[in-house]
PDB file of C-alpha atoms in Angstrom:
ATOM      1  CA  PRO A 106     -14.370  62.905-136.741  1.00  0.00           C
ATOM      2  CA  VAL A 107     -13.913  59.663-138.605  1.00  0.00           C
ATOM      3  CA  ASP A 108     -16.864  58.021-140.215  1.00  0.00           C
ATOM      4  CA  VAL A 109     -14.944  54.244-140.364  1.00  0.00           C
ATOM      5  CA  LEU A 110     -12.867  52.735-138.385  1.00  0.00           C
ATOM      6  CA  VAL A 111     -10.889  49.611-139.518  1.00  0.00           C
ATOM      7  CA  ILE A 112      -9.259  47.117-137.044  1.00  0.00           C
ATOM      8  CA  VAL A 113      -7.233  44.756-138.520  1.00  0.00           C
ATOM      9  CA  PHE A 114      -6.553  41.608-136.454  1.00  0.00           C
ATOM     10  CA  GLN A 115      -3.192  40.171-137.827  1.00  0.00           C
ATOM     11  CA  ALA A 116      -0.319  41.389-139.071  1.00  0.00           C
ATOM     12  CA  ILE A 117      -0.848  43.767-141.880  1.00  0.00           C
ATOM     13  CA  SER A 118       0.743  42.394-145.205  1.00  0.00           C
ATOM     14  CA  THR A 119       2.364  44.646-147.827  1.00  0.00           C
ATOM     15  CA  ASP A 120      -0.788  43.190-150.255  1.00  0.00           C
ATOM     16  CA  LEU A 121      -3.334  43.389-147.437  1.00  0.00           C
ATOM     17  CA  GLY A 122      -2.094  47.005-146.704  1.00  0.00           C
ATOM     18  CA  LYS A 123      -2.877  48.179-150.146  1.00  0.00           C
ATOM     19  CA  ARG A 124      -6.288  46.704-150.279  1.00  0.00           C
ATOM     20  CA  ILE A 125      -7.321  48.452-147.105  1.00  0.00           C
ATOM     21  CA  ASP A 126      -5.788  51.522-148.799  1.00  0.00           C
ATOM     22  CA  GLN A 127      -7.718  50.871-151.480  1.00  0.00           C
ATOM     23  CA  TYR A 128     -10.478  50.301-149.547  1.00  0.00           C
ATOM     24  CA  ARG A 129     -10.161  53.647-147.966  1.00  0.00           C
ATOM     25  CA  ALA A 130      -9.732  56.074-151.147  1.00  0.00           C
ATOM     26  CA  ASP A 131     -13.092  54.020-152.183  1.00  0.00           C
ATOM     27  CA  LEU A 132     -14.602  55.213-149.114  1.00  0.00           C
ATOM     28  CA  ALA A 133     -13.177  58.821-149.466  1.00  0.00           C
ATOM     29  CA  THR A 134     -14.060  59.221-153.328  1.00  0.00           C
ATOM     30  CA  TYR A 135     -17.061  57.029-153.644  1.00  0.00           C
ATOM     31  CA  GLU A 136     -19.310  57.743-150.412  1.00  0.00           C
ATOM     32  CA  ASN A 137     -17.383  60.492-148.683  1.00  0.00           C
ATOM     33  CA  LEU A 138     -16.586  58.662-145.588  1.00  0.00           C
ATOM     34  CA  SER A 139     -13.327  59.188-143.864  1.00  0.00           C
ATOM     35  CA  SER A 140     -11.581  56.335-142.234  1.00  0.00           C
ATOM     36  CA  ASP A 141      -8.503  55.268-140.234  1.00  0.00           C
ATOM     37  CA  VAL A 142      -7.152  51.680-139.758  1.00  0.00           C
ATOM     38  CA  LEU A 143      -5.808  50.237-136.677  1.00  0.00           C
ATOM     39  CA  GLU A 144      -3.703  47.180-136.094  1.00  0.00           C
ATOM     40  CA  TRP A 145      -4.822  44.858-133.010  1.00  0.00           C
ATOM     41  CA  ASP A 146      -1.679  43.566-131.487  1.00  0.00           C
ATOM     42  CA  LEU A 147      -2.976  42.418-128.338  1.00  0.00           C
ATOM     43  CA  PRO A 148      -3.309  38.644-127.355  1.00  0.00           C
ATOM     44  CA  ASN A 149      -6.503  36.773-128.285  1.00  0.00           C
ATOM     45  CA  LEU A 150      -6.176  35.145-124.829  1.00  0.00           C
ATOM     46  CA  PRO A 151      -9.784  34.530-123.044  1.00  0.00           C
ATOM     47  CA  ALA A 152      -8.141  34.609-119.397  1.00  0.00           C
ATOM     48  CA  LEU A 153      -6.970  38.182-120.613  1.00  0.00           C
ATOM     49  CA  ARG A 154     -10.709  38.970-121.690  1.00  0.00           C
ATOM     50  CA  PRO A 155      -9.793  40.900-125.270  1.00  0.00           C
ATOM     51  CA  GLN A 156     -13.127  41.477-125.909  1.00  0.00           C
ATOM     52  CA  ARG A 157     -13.535  43.991-123.047  1.00  0.00           C
ATOM     53  CA  GLU A 158     -10.445  45.626-124.555  1.00  0.00           C
ATOM     54  CA  LEU A 159     -11.735  45.434-127.916  1.00  0.00           C
ATOM     55  CA  ARG A 160     -14.971  47.240-127.006  1.00  0.00           C
ATOM     56  CA  HIS A 161     -13.368  49.730-124.430  1.00  0.00           C
ATOM     57  CA  LEU A 162     -11.117  50.795-127.824  1.00  0.00           C
ATOM     58  CA  ILE A 163     -14.502  50.772-130.284  1.00  0.00           C
ATOM     59  CA  LYS A 164     -16.698  52.794-127.609  1.00  0.00           C
ATOM     60  CA  THR A 165     -13.742  55.383-127.113  1.00  0.00           C
ATOM     61  CA  GLU A 166     -13.552  55.967-130.742  1.00  0.00           C
ATOM     62  CA  TYR A 167     -17.227  56.105-130.987  1.00  0.00           C
ATOM     63  CA  VAL A 168     -16.999  58.994-128.438  1.00  0.00           C
ATOM     64  CA  TYR A 169     -14.083  60.764-129.146  1.00  0.00           C
ATOM     65  CA  ARG A 170     -14.020  60.742-133.027  1.00  0.00           C
ATOM     66  CA  GLU A 171     -17.448  59.996-133.510  1.00  0.00           C
ATOM     67  CA  ILE A 172     -17.109  56.786-135.190  1.00  0.00           C
ATOM     68  CA  ARG A 173     -20.124  55.650-137.339  1.00  0.00           C
ATOM     69  CA  ALA A 174     -18.841  52.085-138.202  1.00  0.00           C
ATOM     70  CA  VAL A 175     -16.208  49.593-137.372  1.00  0.00           C
ATOM     71  CA  LEU A 176     -14.869  47.091-140.381  1.00  0.00           C
ATOM     72  CA  LEU A 177     -13.114  43.928-138.178  1.00  0.00           C
ATOM     73  CA  VAL A 178     -10.871  42.458-140.336  1.00  0.00           C
ATOM     74  CA  GLY A 179      -9.263  38.919-139.270  1.00  0.00           C
ATOM     75  CA  ASP A 180      -9.880  36.751-136.094  1.00  0.00           C
ATOM     76  CA  TYR A 181     -11.574  39.104-133.576  1.00  0.00           C
ATOM     77  CA  PRO A 182     -12.532  38.419-129.928  1.00  0.00           C
ATOM     78  CA  LEU A 183     -15.630  36.996-129.663  1.00  0.00           C
ATOM     79  CA  ALA A 184     -17.712  38.106-126.904  1.00  0.00           C
ATOM     80  CA  TRP A 185     -20.658  35.239-125.429  1.00  0.00           C
ATOM     81  CA  ALA A 186     -24.056  36.284-123.977  1.00  0.00           C
ATOM     82  CA  THR A 187     -26.671  34.477-121.932  1.00  0.00           C
ATOM     83  CA  PHE A 188     -29.995  35.427-123.480  1.00  0.00           C
ATOM     84  CA  PRO A 189     -33.565  34.665-123.493  1.00  0.00           C
ATOM     85  CA  GLY A 190     -34.239  31.614-125.421  1.00  0.00           C
ATOM     86  CA  ARG A 191     -37.312  31.176-128.223  1.00  0.00           C
ATOM     87  CA  GLU A 192     -39.187  29.145-125.238  1.00  0.00           C
ATOM     88  CA  GLN A 193     -40.514  30.449-121.945  1.00  0.00           C
ATOM     89  CA  ASN A 194     -37.977  30.184-118.975  1.00  0.00           C
ATOM     90  CA  GLU A 195     -35.603  28.754-121.679  1.00  0.00           C
ATOM     91  CA  ILE A 196     -31.840  30.366-121.382  1.00  0.00           C
ATOM     92  CA  ARG A 197     -29.178  30.170-124.112  1.00  0.00           C
ATOM     93  CA  ASN A 198     -25.808  31.066-124.819  1.00  0.00           C
ATOM     94  CA  GLY A 199     -23.877  32.336-127.568  1.00  0.00           C
ATOM     95  CA  PRO A 200     -22.209  34.781-129.918  1.00  0.00           C
ATOM     96  CA  PHE A 201     -23.301  38.198-129.935  1.00  0.00           C
ATOM     97  CA  LEU A 202     -22.247  41.472-131.663  1.00  0.00           C
ATOM     98  CA  SER A 203     -24.335  44.561-130.258  1.00  0.00           C
ATOM     99  CA  TYR A 204     -21.430  44.230-127.307  1.00  0.00           C
ATOM    100  CA  TYR A 205     -19.244  45.701-129.925  1.00  0.00           C
ATOM    101  CA  THR A 206     -22.068  48.479-131.251  1.00  0.00           C
ATOM    102  CA  SER A 207     -24.126  48.990-128.344  1.00  0.00           C
ATOM    103  CA  PHE A 208     -22.821  51.911-125.815  1.00  0.00           C
ATOM    104  CA  SER A 209     -25.358  54.819-124.858  1.00  0.00           C
ATOM    105  CA  GLY A 210     -27.899  54.966-122.554  1.00  0.00           C
ATOM    106  CA  SER A 211     -28.250  51.629-120.227  1.00  0.00           C
ATOM    107  CA  GLN A 212     -26.733  49.238-122.607  1.00  0.00           C
ATOM    108  CA  GLN A 213     -24.198  47.886-120.093  1.00  0.00           C
ATOM    109  CA  PHE A 214     -23.388  44.487-120.294  1.00  0.00           C
ATOM    110  CA  PHE A 215     -22.930  42.376-117.162  1.00  0.00           C
ATOM    111  CA  LEU A 216     -20.716  39.463-116.844  1.00  0.00           C
ATOM    112  CA  SER A 217     -22.498  36.277-115.364  1.00  0.00           C
ATOM    113  CA  SER A 218     -21.219  34.723-112.233  1.00  0.00           C
ATOM    114  CA  ASP A 219     -18.625  32.717-114.207  1.00  0.00           C
ATOM    115  CA  ASN A 220     -16.874  35.327-115.794  1.00  0.00           C
ATOM    116  CA  LYS A 221     -17.204  33.967-119.041  1.00  0.00           C
ATOM    117  CA  LYS A 222     -20.658  35.270-120.427  1.00  0.00           C
ATOM    118  CA  TYR A 223     -22.198  38.520-120.162  1.00  0.00           C
ATOM    119  CA  THR A 224     -25.751  39.266-120.024  1.00  0.00           C
ATOM    120  CA  VAL A 225     -27.649  41.051-122.688  1.00  0.00           C
ATOM    121  CA  VAL A 226     -30.116  44.451-121.951  1.00  0.00           C
ATOM    122  CA  GLN A 227     -33.089  43.071-120.681  1.00  0.00           C
ATOM    123  CA  ASP A 228     -35.043  46.117-121.499  1.00  0.00           C
ATOM    124  CA  GLU A 229     -35.880  45.884-125.238  1.00  0.00           C
ATOM    125  CA  ASN A 230     -36.601  49.406-125.239  1.00  0.00           C
ATOM    126  CA  GLN A 231     -33.249  50.418-123.887  1.00  0.00           C
ATOM    127  CA  ARG A 232     -31.653  48.344-126.783  1.00  0.00           C
ATOM    128  CA  HIS A 233     -30.398  49.788-129.881  1.00  0.00           C
ATOM    129  CA  THR A 234     -27.296  49.671-132.097  1.00  0.00           C
ATOM    130  CA  ASP A 235     -25.112  53.390-131.844  1.00  0.00           C
ATOM    131  CA  ILE A 236     -23.062  51.894-135.157  1.00  0.00           C
ATOM    132  CA  ALA A 237     -23.125  49.787-137.666  1.00  0.00           C
ATOM    133  CA  MET A 238     -20.120  46.790-137.834  1.00  0.00           C
ATOM    134  CA  GLY A 239     -18.872  45.018-140.665  1.00  0.00           C
ATOM    135  CA  ILE A 240     -16.852  41.783-140.184  1.00  0.00           C
ATOM    136  CA  ILE A 241     -14.778  39.891-142.240  1.00  0.00           C
ATOM    137  CA  ASN A 242     -13.203  36.988-140.571  1.00  0.00           C
ATOM    138  CA  GLN A 243     -12.365  33.140-140.935  1.00  0.00           C
ATOM    139  CA  ALA A 244     -11.141  33.957-144.447  1.00  0.00           C
ATOM    140  CA  SER A 245      -7.237  33.345-145.618  1.00  0.00           C
ATOM    141  CA  GLU A 246      -5.063  36.253-146.402  1.00  0.00           C
ATOM    142  CA  GLN A 247      -5.900  35.493-150.101  1.00  0.00           C
ATOM    143  CA  GLU A 248      -9.548  35.313-149.701  1.00  0.00           C
ATOM    144  CA  MET A 249      -9.403  38.775-147.793  1.00  0.00           C
ATOM    145  CA  LEU A 250      -7.387  40.353-150.878  1.00  0.00           C
ATOM    146  CA  ALA A 251     -10.113  38.849-153.011  1.00  0.00           C
ATOM    147  CA  TYR A 252     -13.100  40.523-151.440  1.00  0.00           C
ATOM    148  CA  PHE A 253     -11.503  43.950-151.388  1.00  0.00           C
ATOM    149  CA  ASP A 254     -10.801  43.377-154.798  1.00  0.00           C
ATOM    150  CA  ARG A 255     -14.349  42.481-155.709  1.00  0.00           C
ATOM    151  CA  LEU A 256     -15.827  45.487-153.352  1.00  0.00           C
ATOM    152  CA  HIS A 257     -13.064  48.093-155.518  1.00  0.00           C
ATOM    153  CA  SER A 258     -14.402  46.700-158.561  1.00  0.00           C
ATOM    154  CA  HIS A 259     -18.034  46.882-157.643  1.00  0.00           C
ATOM    155  CA  ARG A 260     -17.367  50.512-156.733  1.00  0.00           C
ATOM    156  CA  GLU A 261     -15.568  51.520-159.567  1.00  0.00           C
ATOM    157  CA  THR A 262     -18.297  50.083-162.171  1.00  0.00           C
ATOM    158  CA  ASP A 263     -21.137  52.301-160.432  1.00  0.00           C
ATOM    159  CA  GLY A 264     -21.929  50.047-157.618  1.00  0.00           C
ATOM    160  CA  SER A 265     -21.692  52.276-154.788  1.00  0.00           C
ATOM    161  CA  SER A 266     -24.015  55.206-156.353  1.00  0.00           C
ATOM    162  CA  HIS A 267     -26.618  52.460-157.377  1.00  0.00           C
ATOM    163  CA  PRO A 268     -30.015  54.176-156.622  1.00  0.00           C
ATOM    164  CA  SER A 269     -31.314  50.866-155.442  1.00  0.00           C
ATOM    165  CA  GLN A 270     -28.877  50.067-152.310  1.00  0.00           C
ATOM    166  CA  LYS A 271     -28.802  46.798-151.137  1.00  0.00           C
ATOM    167  CA  GLN A 272     -26.973  45.047-148.551  1.00  0.00           C
ATOM    168  CA  TRP A 273     -25.839  41.532-148.923  1.00  0.00           C
ATOM    169  CA  SER A 274     -24.661  39.392-145.986  1.00  0.00           C
ATOM    170  CA  PHE A 275     -23.995  35.958-145.632  1.00  0.00           C
ATOM    171  CA  ASP A 276     -24.278  34.111-142.264  1.00  0.00           C
ATOM    172  CA  GLY A 277     -21.704  31.142-142.368  1.00  0.00           C
ATOM    173  CA  GLY A 278     -23.352  29.443-139.241  1.00  0.00           C
ATOM    174  CA  ASP A 279     -26.608  28.976-137.337  1.00  0.00           C
ATOM    175  CA  TRP A 280     -25.842  28.966-133.913  1.00  0.00           C
ATOM    176  CA  VAL A 281     -29.341  27.557-133.122  1.00  0.00           C
ATOM    177  CA  CYS A 282     -29.231  24.329-134.568  1.00  0.00           C
TER     178      CYS A 282
END
């Protein structure tokens, strides 16, 4: 089994490769997690539906290598969905991530009639996440390198074994506004 699968959506430079190797070593050392790295080399052309290929890849890794988490590094193919809005009978469109993390049971995502957007699983009792996901995107290589350096520094200074574990997240955009 592989606990964390890292998928990189750009050519892996020497510097980025070293940081990812350090990240993997930190996972093994501080969290006792195994990991693997894949370099995504398929074109990100919407007509080719690369989001389907990515979902298939992640789902295959989930089934056969029993991954528990995936980390997407770089500009990954984004999946768009049609889903109920906040108001009654309102329909909204927007990006969604559960397409890449939800596989089991009746969690199928069907394409809309225009073949551009998916529909979310309507029965909320059937919705659940099978794997965790992390994303580093819309960042320059220097910013990615700095991120991995900060993460390593945090782990080295006993951040990973702190008794009060927290998740720090940043949402750079509000899709509702």
